[in-house]
Amino acid sequence: MGFGIQTTSSQSQWDLMREFVEREGRAAAVVDGGLATELERHGADLNDLLWSAKCLLSSPHLIRQVHLDYLEAGADVIITASYQATIQGFQAKGFSREEGENLLRRSVEIAIEARDSYYNRCAECSSNDTGAGRILQRRPILVAASVGSYGAYLADGSEYSGDYGDAITLETLKDFHLRRVQVLAESGPDLIAFETIPNKLEAQAYAEILEEEDIKIPAWFCFNSKNGVNVVNGDSILECASIAESCKKVVSVGINCTPPRLIRELILSIKKVSKKPIVIYPNSGERYDAEQKQWVQNTGVSDEDFVSYVNRWCEVGASLVGGCCRTTPNTIKAIYRTLSSRSAPALLP
């Protein structure tokens, strides 16, 4: 990755980022924010079953720009535009299997290109923080390949309910995700981010794929919750986090796309069953209307209120903090500033 330190594996890239953040005295590493929100702000039309993955076809330059915006806001981890990118989804749009696999690879390539561009900008700048408010600091940056749930592929909002019906079994989910995970892992990311996991069954499917296929790239598991006690389908967060804890391929477990007000209790619950670093990237708190396929305005919190939670999350054990749907580079920059001003005696155990 070119930090002046030779590394030999993706696992060591993860370790390198942890060590850098700790040396900086930051309370946690910074994850990026919402992708679709920013793509739309840049003019992308995401009214499509592929959602943000549509831009892999129509406007990859916008994806690259959003990645760059988050890096300049202080993100240590950028997540690829593959959340809703599946081979099956691309085939439904008329693409061949090979073309679908190439688009998955492209999602990782775009993020790597953005990281390279960011490093070039850092090399051209004499200070870490320019007058324009950009954070230009050469640091370990991880590219996390996003894997969205089966419900995300369905594009019917079921990633927010976890209700797939009795016909969907463990083997169904493994068959659905297997090739996608293999392709992403082979594309050069530093991490695989399994996001918005809505039930225990899908977590088990991911864990078995990672172990049975001996995937060499480390992963994190992030669940979503509506009540701060269970994941969205009603399964216990304790049971879900236990699956992540028992999988040797998983290096971090946490919560994403969940209202900020619920996060503290979820961290405390995860800590009861897991010793792995906890990753937290909530949404803005806005409510998603699955029928209208849009976020309900004025149901979330401001950036100021969102960031007010950050220290509380770190105090109870969060090791990586960012944002999900409806958060922006301004949110992430505020998180970076907050974490940079807070000491971290026991960061990322």
mmCIF file of C-alpha atoms in Angstrom:
data_model
loop_
_atom_site.group_PDB
_atom_site.id
_atom_site.type_symbol
_atom_site.label_atom_id
_atom_site.label_comp_id
_atom_site.label_asym_id
_atom_site.label_seq_id
_atom_site.Cartn_x
_atom_site.Cartn_y
_atom_site.Cartn_z
ATOM 1 C CA MET A 1 0.000 0.000 0.000
ATOM 2 C CA GLY A 2 3.028 2.237 0.004
ATOM 3 C CA PHE A 3 3.242 3.535 3.561
ATOM 4 C CA GLY A 4 6.998 2.977 3.742
ATOM 5 C CA ILE A 5 6.389 -0.315 5.583
ATOM 6 C CA GLN A 6 6.530 -3.677 3.833
ATOM 7 C CA THR A 7 3.525 -5.876 4.497
ATOM 8 C CA THR A 8 2.747 -9.365 3.312
ATOM 9 C CA SER A 9 -0.985 -9.929 3.778
ATOM 10 C CA SER A 10 -4.375 -8.279 4.020
ATOM 11 C CA GLN A 11 -4.418 -9.190 7.697
ATOM 12 C CA SER A 12 -1.291 -7.089 8.185
ATOM 13 C CA GLN A 13 -2.941 -4.175 6.369
ATOM 14 C CA TRP A 14 -5.702 -4.300 8.987
ATOM 15 C CA ASP A 15 -3.079 -4.383 11.721
ATOM 16 C CA LEU A 16 -1.175 -1.524 10.119
ATOM 17 C CA MET A 17 -4.239 0.711 10.175
ATOM 18 C CA ARG A 18 -4.922 -0.166 13.816
ATOM 19 C CA GLU A 19 -1.360 0.617 14.816
ATOM 20 C CA PHE A 20 -1.370 3.938 12.960
ATOM 21 C CA VAL A 21 -4.625 5.083 14.580
ATOM 22 C CA GLU A 22 -3.276 4.121 17.984
ATOM 23 C CA ARG A 23 -0.040 6.057 17.422
ATOM 24 C CA GLU A 24 -2.119 9.067 16.411
ATOM 25 C CA GLY A 25 -3.854 8.891 19.776
ATOM 26 C CA ARG A 26 -7.254 8.686 18.114
ATOM 27 C CA ALA A 27 -10.077 7.015 19.978
ATOM 28 C CA ALA A 28 -11.094 4.930 16.963
ATOM 29 C CA ALA A 29 -10.538 4.462 13.260
ATOM 30 C CA VAL A 30 -12.897 6.284 10.910
ATOM 31 C CA VAL A 31 -15.192 4.506 8.450
ATOM 32 C CA ASP A 32 -16.700 6.419 5.537
ATOM 33 C CA GLY A 33 -20.355 7.488 5.219
ATOM 34 C CA GLY A 34 -23.371 7.040 2.983
ATOM 35 C CA LEU A 35 -22.599 6.327 -0.664
ATOM 36 C CA ALA A 36 -26.011 6.603 -2.328
ATOM 37 C CA THR A 37 -26.785 9.917 -0.629
ATOM 38 C CA GLU A 38 -23.636 11.451 -2.080
ATOM 39 C CA LEU A 39 -24.029 9.895 -5.526
ATOM 40 C CA GLU A 40 -27.476 11.478 -5.754
ATOM 41 C CA ARG A 41 -26.053 14.802 -4.594
ATOM 42 C CA HIS A 42 -23.580 14.575 -7.472
ATOM 43 C CA GLY A 43 -26.467 14.044 -9.899
ATOM 44 C CA ALA A 44 -26.811 10.248 -10.144
ATOM 45 C CA ASP A 45 -30.277 8.741 -10.682
ATOM 46 C CA LEU A 46 -30.466 5.657 -8.445
ATOM 47 C CA ASN A 47 -34.082 4.740 -9.129
ATOM 48 C CA ASP A 48 -33.117 1.220 -10.165
ATOM 49 C CA LEU A 49 -33.041 -2.294 -8.743
ATOM 50 C CA LEU A 50 -29.241 -2.014 -8.706
ATOM 51 C CA TRP A 51 -29.397 1.177 -6.592
ATOM 52 C CA SER A 52 -25.885 2.599 -6.081
ATOM 53 C CA ALA A 53 -24.381 -0.296 -8.069
ATOM 54 C CA LYS A 54 -26.023 1.248 -11.131
ATOM 55 C CA CYS A 55 -23.207 3.794 -11.136
ATOM 56 C CA LEU A 56 -20.674 1.039 -11.794
ATOM 57 C CA LEU A 57 -22.253 1.031 -15.255
ATOM 58 C CA SER A 58 -23.322 4.622 -15.791
ATOM 59 C CA SER A 59 -20.960 6.856 -13.837
ATOM 60 C CA PRO A 60 -17.953 5.216 -12.167
ATOM 61 C CA HIS A 61 -16.300 8.645 -11.997
ATOM 62 C CA LEU A 62 -18.941 9.718 -9.471
ATOM 63 C CA ILE A 63 -18.184 6.717 -7.261
ATOM 64 C CA ARG A 64 -14.494 7.586 -7.396
ATOM 65 C CA GLN A 65 -15.255 11.188 -6.447
ATOM 66 C CA VAL A 66 -17.381 10.164 -3.460
ATOM 67 C CA HIS A 67 -14.613 7.869 -2.229
ATOM 68 C CA LEU A 68 -12.199 10.785 -2.530
ATOM 69 C CA ASP A 69 -14.565 13.097 -0.665
ATOM 70 C CA TYR A 70 -14.643 10.663 2.254
ATOM 71 C CA LEU A 71 -10.876 10.220 2.273
ATOM 72 C CA GLU A 72 -10.473 13.996 2.412
ATOM 73 C CA ALA A 73 -12.942 14.001 5.314
ATOM 74 C CA GLY A 74 -10.640 11.680 7.276
ATOM 75 C CA ALA A 75 -11.924 8.164 6.532
ATOM 76 C CA ASP A 76 -9.494 5.319 7.184
ATOM 77 C CA VAL A 77 -11.814 2.778 5.540
ATOM 78 C CA ILE A 78 -13.723 3.263 2.290
ATOM 79 C CA ILE A 79 -16.456 0.800 1.338
ATOM 80 C CA THR A 80 -16.974 -0.215 -2.289
ATOM 81 C CA ALA A 81 -20.103 0.365 -4.368
ATOM 82 C CA SER A 82 -20.964 -3.343 -4.366
ATOM 83 C CA TYR A 83 -23.594 -3.446 -1.610
ATOM 84 C CA GLN A 84 -26.383 -4.084 -4.120
ATOM 85 C CA ALA A 85 -24.109 -5.492 -6.827
ATOM 86 C CA THR A 86 -24.772 -9.174 -7.345
ATOM 87 C CA ILE A 87 -24.141 -11.501 -10.263
ATOM 88 C CA GLN A 88 -27.822 -12.459 -10.201
ATOM 89 C CA GLY A 89 -28.879 -8.809 -10.187
ATOM 90 C CA PHE A 90 -26.686 -7.972 -13.169
ATOM 91 C CA GLN A 91 -27.977 -11.022 -15.042
ATOM 92 C CA ALA A 92 -31.543 -9.849 -14.435
ATOM 93 C CA LYS A 93 -30.538 -6.611 -16.197
ATOM 94 C CA GLY A 94 -29.320 -8.555 -19.242
ATOM 95 C CA PHE A 95 -25.613 -8.904 -18.457
ATOM 96 C CA SER A 96 -23.727 -12.162 -18.739
ATOM 97 C CA ARG A 97 -22.266 -13.878 -15.685
ATOM 98 C CA GLU A 98 -18.788 -12.840 -16.802
ATOM 99 C CA GLU A 99 -19.868 -9.217 -17.197
ATOM 100 C CA GLY A 100 -21.438 -9.298 -13.736
ATOM 101 C CA GLU A 101 -18.234 -10.615 -12.211
ATOM 102 C CA ASN A 102 -16.240 -7.913 -13.986
ATOM 103 C CA LEU A 103 -18.510 -5.226 -12.537
ATOM 104 C CA LEU A 104 -17.912 -6.611 -9.044
ATOM 105 C CA ARG A 105 -14.171 -6.406 -9.678
ATOM 106 C CA ARG A 106 -14.609 -2.888 -10.975
ATOM 107 C CA SER A 107 -16.137 -1.767 -7.681
ATOM 108 C CA VAL A 108 -12.901 -2.642 -5.898
ATOM 109 C CA GLU A 109 -10.730 -1.166 -8.644
ATOM 110 C CA ILE A 110 -12.553 2.188 -8.422
ATOM 111 C CA ALA A 111 -11.958 2.396 -4.670
ATOM 112 C CA ILE A 112 -8.280 1.536 -5.112
ATOM 113 C CA GLU A 113 -8.006 4.206 -7.820
ATOM 114 C CA ALA A 114 -9.547 6.738 -5.435
ATOM 115 C CA ARG A 115 -7.038 5.783 -2.737
ATOM 116 C CA ASP A 116 -4.162 6.183 -5.204
ATOM 117 C CA SER A 117 -5.484 9.606 -6.251
ATOM 118 C CA TYR A 118 -5.742 10.612 -2.614
ATOM 119 C CA TYR A 119 -2.131 9.616 -1.962
ATOM 120 C CA ASN A 120 -1.070 11.706 -4.946
ATOM 121 C CA ARG A 121 -2.886 14.703 -3.474
ATOM 122 C CA CYS A 122 -1.186 14.088 -0.136
ATOM 123 C CA ALA A 123 2.204 14.067 -1.849
ATOM 124 C CA GLU A 124 1.444 17.453 -3.405
ATOM 125 C CA CYS A 125 0.419 19.021 -0.090
ATOM 126 C CA SER A 126 2.899 20.133 2.561
ATOM 127 C CA SER A 127 0.493 19.963 5.515
ATOM 128 C CA ASN A 128 -1.960 17.356 6.788
ATOM 129 C CA ASP A 129 -4.883 19.753 6.814
ATOM 130 C CA THR A 130 -5.346 22.342 4.081
ATOM 131 C CA GLY A 131 -7.090 25.670 4.322
ATOM 132 C CA ALA A 132 -10.014 24.214 2.387
ATOM 133 C CA GLY A 133 -10.724 21.909 5.321
ATOM 134 C CA ARG A 134 -9.520 18.797 3.517
ATOM 135 C CA ILE A 135 -7.614 16.221 5.544
ATOM 136 C CA LEU A 136 -4.590 15.280 3.448
ATOM 137 C CA GLN A 137 -2.559 12.851 5.498
ATOM 138 C CA ARG A 138 -0.728 9.853 4.137
ATOM 139 C CA ARG A 139 -1.994 7.026 6.304
ATOM 140 C CA PRO A 140 -3.013 3.374 5.984
ATOM 141 C CA ILE A 141 -6.360 3.323 4.163
ATOM 142 C CA LEU A 142 -8.337 0.128 3.785
ATOM 143 C CA VAL A 143 -10.613 -0.705 0.874
ATOM 144 C CA ALA A 144 -13.538 -2.766 2.172
ATOM 145 C CA ALA A 145 -15.495 -4.758 -0.402
ATOM 146 C CA SER A 146 -19.168 -4.456 0.482
ATOM 147 C CA VAL A 147 -21.449 -7.483 0.522
ATOM 148 C CA GLY A 148 -25.095 -6.605 1.000
ATOM 149 C CA SER A 149 -27.691 -9.086 2.173
ATOM 150 C CA TYR A 150 -29.974 -11.250 0.060
ATOM 151 C CA GLY A 151 -32.694 -8.763 0.958
ATOM 152 C CA ALA A 152 -30.709 -5.969 -0.686
ATOM 153 C CA TYR A 153 -30.696 -7.963 -3.940
ATOM 154 C CA LEU A 154 -34.469 -8.351 -3.712
ATOM 155 C CA ALA A 155 -34.698 -4.524 -3.521
ATOM 156 C CA ASP A 156 -37.970 -4.764 -1.604
ATOM 157 C CA GLY A 157 -36.753 -3.434 1.727
ATOM 158 C CA SER A 158 -36.400 -6.899 3.252
ATOM 159 C CA GLU A 159 -32.884 -6.132 4.442
ATOM 160 C CA TYR A 160 -34.779 -3.994 6.966
ATOM 161 C CA SER A 161 -37.035 -6.886 8.020
ATOM 162 C CA GLY A 162 -34.893 -9.999 7.500
ATOM 163 C CA ASP A 163 -38.027 -11.900 6.514
ATOM 164 C CA TYR A 164 -37.069 -14.038 3.530
ATOM 165 C CA GLY A 165 -39.768 -16.683 3.934
ATOM 166 C CA ASP A 166 -39.450 -20.380 4.726
ATOM 167 C CA ALA A 167 -38.220 -21.248 1.226
ATOM 168 C CA ILE A 168 -34.879 -19.500 1.836
ATOM 169 C CA THR A 169 -32.538 -21.894 3.620
ATOM 170 C CA LEU A 170 -28.924 -21.767 4.737
ATOM 171 C CA GLU A 171 -27.881 -23.521 1.533
ATOM 172 C CA THR A 172 -29.936 -21.095 -0.580
ATOM 173 C CA LEU A 173 -28.058 -18.166 0.918
ATOM 174 C CA LYS A 174 -24.665 -19.840 0.585
ATOM 175 C CA ASP A 175 -25.326 -20.610 -3.080
ATOM 176 C CA PHE A 176 -26.482 -17.042 -3.664
ATOM 177 C CA HIS A 177 -23.465 -15.341 -2.078
ATOM 178 C CA LEU A 178 -20.620 -17.780 -2.800
ATOM 179 C CA ARG A 179 -19.335 -16.648 -6.188
ATOM 180 C CA ARG A 180 -19.818 -12.979 -5.338
ATOM 181 C CA VAL A 181 -17.662 -13.317 -2.219
ATOM 182 C CA GLN A 182 -15.002 -15.222 -4.157
ATOM 183 C CA VAL A 183 -14.827 -12.598 -6.909
ATOM 184 C CA LEU A 184 -14.636 -9.693 -4.480
ATOM 185 C CA ALA A 185 -11.970 -11.422 -2.389
ATOM 186 C CA GLU A 186 -9.870 -12.011 -5.510
ATOM 187 C CA SER A 187 -10.160 -8.363 -6.610
ATOM 188 C CA GLY A 188 -7.625 -6.896 -4.193
ATOM 189 C CA PRO A 189 -9.568 -5.418 -1.261
ATOM 190 C CA ASP A 190 -8.101 -5.275 2.231
ATOM 191 C CA LEU A 191 -11.317 -6.347 3.907
ATOM 192 C CA ILE A 192 -14.749 -7.772 3.117
ATOM 193 C CA ALA A 193 -17.568 -5.836 4.773
ATOM 194 C CA PHE A 194 -20.693 -7.943 5.251
ATOM 195 C CA GLU A 195 -23.231 -5.202 5.864
ATOM 196 C CA THR A 196 -26.781 -4.753 7.156
ATOM 197 C CA ILE A 197 -27.077 -8.436 8.076
ATOM 198 C CA PRO A 198 -30.744 -8.821 9.062
ATOM 199 C CA ASN A 199 -30.849 -12.303 10.576
ATOM 200 C CA LYS A 200 -28.805 -15.081 12.119
ATOM 201 C CA LEU A 201 -29.237 -17.408 9.138
ATOM 202 C CA GLU A 202 -27.427 -15.092 6.741
ATOM 203 C CA ALA A 203 -24.600 -14.523 9.219
ATOM 204 C CA GLN A 204 -24.166 -18.287 9.450
ATOM 205 C CA ALA A 205 -24.109 -18.533 5.654
ATOM 206 C CA TYR A 206 -21.365 -15.911 5.451
ATOM 207 C CA ALA A 207 -19.301 -17.591 8.178
ATOM 208 C CA GLU A 208 -19.505 -20.970 6.460
ATOM 209 C CA ILE A 209 -18.504 -19.493 3.089
ATOM 210 C CA LEU A 210 -15.475 -17.776 4.630
ATOM 211 C CA GLU A 211 -14.324 -20.927 6.389
ATOM 212 C CA GLU A 212 -15.214 -23.586 3.819
ATOM 213 C CA GLU A 213 -13.684 -21.620 0.950
ATOM 214 C CA ASP A 214 -10.733 -20.485 3.094
ATOM 215 C CA ILE A 215 -11.194 -16.873 2.032
ATOM 216 C CA LYS A 216 -7.874 -15.131 2.682
ATOM 217 C CA ILE A 217 -9.254 -11.599 3.133
ATOM 218 C CA PRO A 218 -10.333 -10.639 6.678
ATOM 219 C CA ALA A 219 -13.972 -9.664 7.158
ATOM 220 C CA TRP A 220 -16.301 -7.771 9.413
ATOM 221 C CA PHE A 221 -19.945 -8.604 10.151
ATOM 222 C CA CYS A 222 -22.347 -5.715 10.716
ATOM 223 C CA PHE A 223 -25.958 -6.267 11.747
ATOM 224 C CA ASN A 224 -28.896 -3.885 11.809
ATOM 225 C CA SER A 225 -31.497 -3.400 14.511
ATOM 226 C CA LYS A 226 -34.791 -1.604 15.033
ATOM 227 C CA ASN A 227 -35.062 -1.919 18.809
ATOM 228 C CA GLY A 228 -31.533 -2.033 20.221
ATOM 229 C CA VAL A 229 -31.972 -5.601 21.467
ATOM 230 C CA ASN A 230 -32.408 -7.838 18.432
ATOM 231 C CA VAL A 231 -31.496 -7.714 14.769
ATOM 232 C CA VAL A 232 -34.319 -6.628 12.507
ATOM 233 C CA ASN A 233 -35.949 -10.054 12.074
ATOM 234 C CA GLY A 234 -36.095 -10.608 15.841
ATOM 235 C CA ASP A 235 -33.028 -12.833 16.254
ATOM 236 C CA SER A 236 -30.934 -12.096 19.330
ATOM 237 C CA ILE A 237 -27.987 -9.778 18.734
ATOM 238 C CA LEU A 238 -26.091 -11.969 21.210
ATOM 239 C CA GLU A 239 -26.579 -15.052 19.022
ATOM 240 C CA CYS A 240 -25.696 -13.137 15.862
ATOM 241 C CA ALA A 241 -22.532 -11.620 17.334
ATOM 242 C CA SER A 242 -21.547 -15.051 18.649
ATOM 243 C CA ILE A 243 -21.425 -16.339 15.064
ATOM 244 C CA ALA A 244 -18.984 -13.576 14.172
ATOM 245 C CA GLU A 245 -16.943 -14.219 17.304
ATOM 246 C CA SER A 246 -16.578 -17.921 16.506
ATOM 247 C CA CYS A 247 -15.491 -17.357 12.882
ATOM 248 C CA LYS A 248 -11.712 -17.017 12.673
ATOM 249 C CA LYS A 249 -11.968 -15.124 9.383
ATOM 250 C CA VAL A 250 -13.925 -12.296 11.026
ATOM 251 C CA VAL A 251 -11.747 -9.568 12.570
ATOM 252 C CA SER A 252 -14.498 -7.177 13.676
ATOM 253 C CA VAL A 253 -18.210 -7.240 14.466
ATOM 254 C CA GLY A 254 -20.706 -4.449 14.842
ATOM 255 C CA ILE A 255 -23.761 -2.520 13.733
ATOM 256 C CA ASN A 256 -24.636 -0.431 10.700
ATOM 257 C CA CYS A 257 -27.722 1.242 9.217
ATOM 258 C CA THR A 258 -29.341 1.583 12.639
ATOM 259 C CA PRO A 259 -30.498 4.764 14.417
ATOM 260 C CA PRO A 260 -27.757 6.381 16.543
ATOM 261 C CA ARG A 261 -29.894 6.321 19.699
ATOM 262 C CA LEU A 262 -29.799 2.489 19.730
ATOM 263 C CA ILE A 263 -26.074 1.999 19.269
ATOM 264 C CA ARG A 264 -24.771 2.217 22.842
ATOM 265 C CA GLU A 265 -26.866 -0.660 24.148
ATOM 266 C CA LEU A 266 -26.026 -2.767 21.111
ATOM 267 C CA ILE A 267 -22.301 -2.271 21.718
ATOM 268 C CA LEU A 268 -22.728 -3.393 25.323
ATOM 269 C CA SER A 269 -24.623 -6.481 24.146
ATOM 270 C CA ILE A 270 -21.985 -7.408 21.573
ATOM 271 C CA LYS A 271 -19.241 -7.075 24.187
ATOM 272 C CA LYS A 272 -20.929 -9.768 26.268
ATOM 273 C CA VAL A 273 -20.124 -12.392 23.615
ATOM 274 C CA SER A 274 -17.250 -10.970 21.560
ATOM 275 C CA LYS A 275 -13.728 -9.766 22.226
ATOM 276 C CA LYS A 276 -13.239 -8.564 18.648
ATOM 277 C CA PRO A 277 -13.011 -4.857 17.763
ATOM 278 C CA ILE A 278 -16.465 -3.327 17.389
ATOM 279 C CA VAL A 279 -17.321 -1.367 14.240
ATOM 280 C CA ILE A 280 -20.192 1.105 14.317
ATOM 281 C CA TYR A 281 -21.629 3.077 11.401
ATOM 282 C CA PRO A 282 -25.253 4.075 12.010
ATOM 283 C CA ASN A 283 -27.579 5.790 9.592
ATOM 284 C CA SER A 284 -28.851 9.310 10.230
ATOM 285 C CA GLY A 285 -31.795 7.959 12.201
ATOM 286 C CA GLU A 286 -34.224 8.582 9.360
ATOM 287 C CA ARG A 287 -36.913 6.001 8.646
ATOM 288 C CA TYR A 288 -36.892 4.086 5.347
ATOM 289 C CA ASP A 289 -40.191 3.629 3.507
ATOM 290 C CA ALA A 290 -39.836 0.301 1.662
ATOM 291 C CA GLU A 291 -42.960 0.862 -0.429
ATOM 292 C CA GLN A 292 -41.901 4.299 -1.639
ATOM 293 C CA LYS A 293 -38.230 3.219 -1.720
ATOM 294 C CA GLN A 294 -37.110 6.415 -0.043
ATOM 295 C CA TRP A 295 -36.068 7.846 3.298
ATOM 296 C CA VAL A 296 -38.701 9.793 5.182
ATOM 297 C CA GLN A 297 -37.556 13.384 5.548
ATOM 298 C CA ASN A 298 -37.154 15.045 8.960
ATOM 299 C CA THR A 299 -37.088 11.759 10.886
ATOM 300 C CA GLY A 300 -33.340 11.729 11.584
ATOM 301 C CA VAL A 301 -30.764 13.690 13.548
ATOM 302 C CA SER A 302 -28.454 16.523 12.521
ATOM 303 C CA ASP A 303 -24.721 16.019 12.041
ATOM 304 C CA GLU A 304 -24.159 17.815 15.348
ATOM 305 C CA ASP A 305 -26.494 15.463 17.195
ATOM 306 C CA PHE A 306 -25.038 12.417 15.417
ATOM 307 C CA VAL A 307 -21.503 13.320 16.408
ATOM 308 C CA SER A 308 -22.577 13.975 19.999
ATOM 309 C CA TYR A 309 -22.974 10.214 20.366
ATOM 310 C CA VAL A 310 -19.451 9.341 19.195
ATOM 311 C CA ASN A 311 -17.614 9.709 22.508
ATOM 312 C CA ARG A 312 -20.269 7.638 24.253
ATOM 313 C CA TRP A 313 -19.835 4.843 21.721
ATOM 314 C CA CYS A 314 -16.066 4.878 22.158
ATOM 315 C CA GLU A 315 -16.360 4.909 25.947
ATOM 316 C CA VAL A 316 -18.272 1.622 25.868
ATOM 317 C CA GLY A 317 -16.047 -0.055 23.303
ATOM 318 C CA ALA A 318 -16.414 1.113 19.700
ATOM 319 C CA SER A 319 -13.114 0.763 17.807
ATOM 320 C CA LEU A 320 -14.205 1.924 14.362
ATOM 321 C CA VAL A 321 -16.848 4.617 13.806
ATOM 322 C CA GLY A 322 -18.465 6.001 10.666
ATOM 323 C CA GLY A 323 -21.830 6.574 9.063
ATOM 324 C CA CYS A 324 -24.276 4.747 6.828
ATOM 325 C CA CYS A 325 -27.334 5.911 4.888
ATOM 326 C CA ARG A 326 -27.952 9.667 4.786
ATOM 327 C CA THR A 327 -24.647 10.590 6.404
ATOM 328 C CA THR A 328 -22.212 12.712 4.390
ATOM 329 C CA PRO A 329 -18.539 13.756 4.236
ATOM 330 C CA ASN A 330 -19.421 16.555 6.662
ATOM 331 C CA THR A 331 -20.606 13.923 9.146
ATOM 332 C CA ILE A 332 -17.410 11.928 8.713
ATOM 333 C CA LYS A 333 -15.198 14.991 9.049
ATOM 334 C CA ALA A 334 -16.941 15.864 12.304
ATOM 335 C CA ILE A 335 -16.406 12.282 13.534
ATOM 336 C CA TYR A 336 -12.713 12.500 12.600
ATOM 337 C CA ARG A 337 -12.322 15.782 14.491
ATOM 338 C CA THR A 338 -14.066 14.352 17.546
ATOM 339 C CA LEU A 339 -11.959 11.198 17.575
ATOM 340 C CA SER A 340 -8.741 13.140 17.029
ATOM 341 C CA SER A 341 -9.400 15.241 20.095
ATOM 342 C CA ARG A 342 -9.991 12.243 22.339
ATOM 343 C CA SER A 343 -7.251 10.107 23.893
ATOM 344 C CA ALA A 344 -7.283 6.374 23.336
ATOM 345 C CA PRO A 345 -5.310 4.378 25.911
ATOM 346 C CA ALA A 346 -6.713 1.018 24.814
ATOM 347 C CA LEU A 347 -7.698 1.467 21.187
ATOM 348 C CA LEU A 348 -8.655 -1.511 19.054
ATOM 349 C CA PRO A 349 -7.801 -4.440 21.307
#
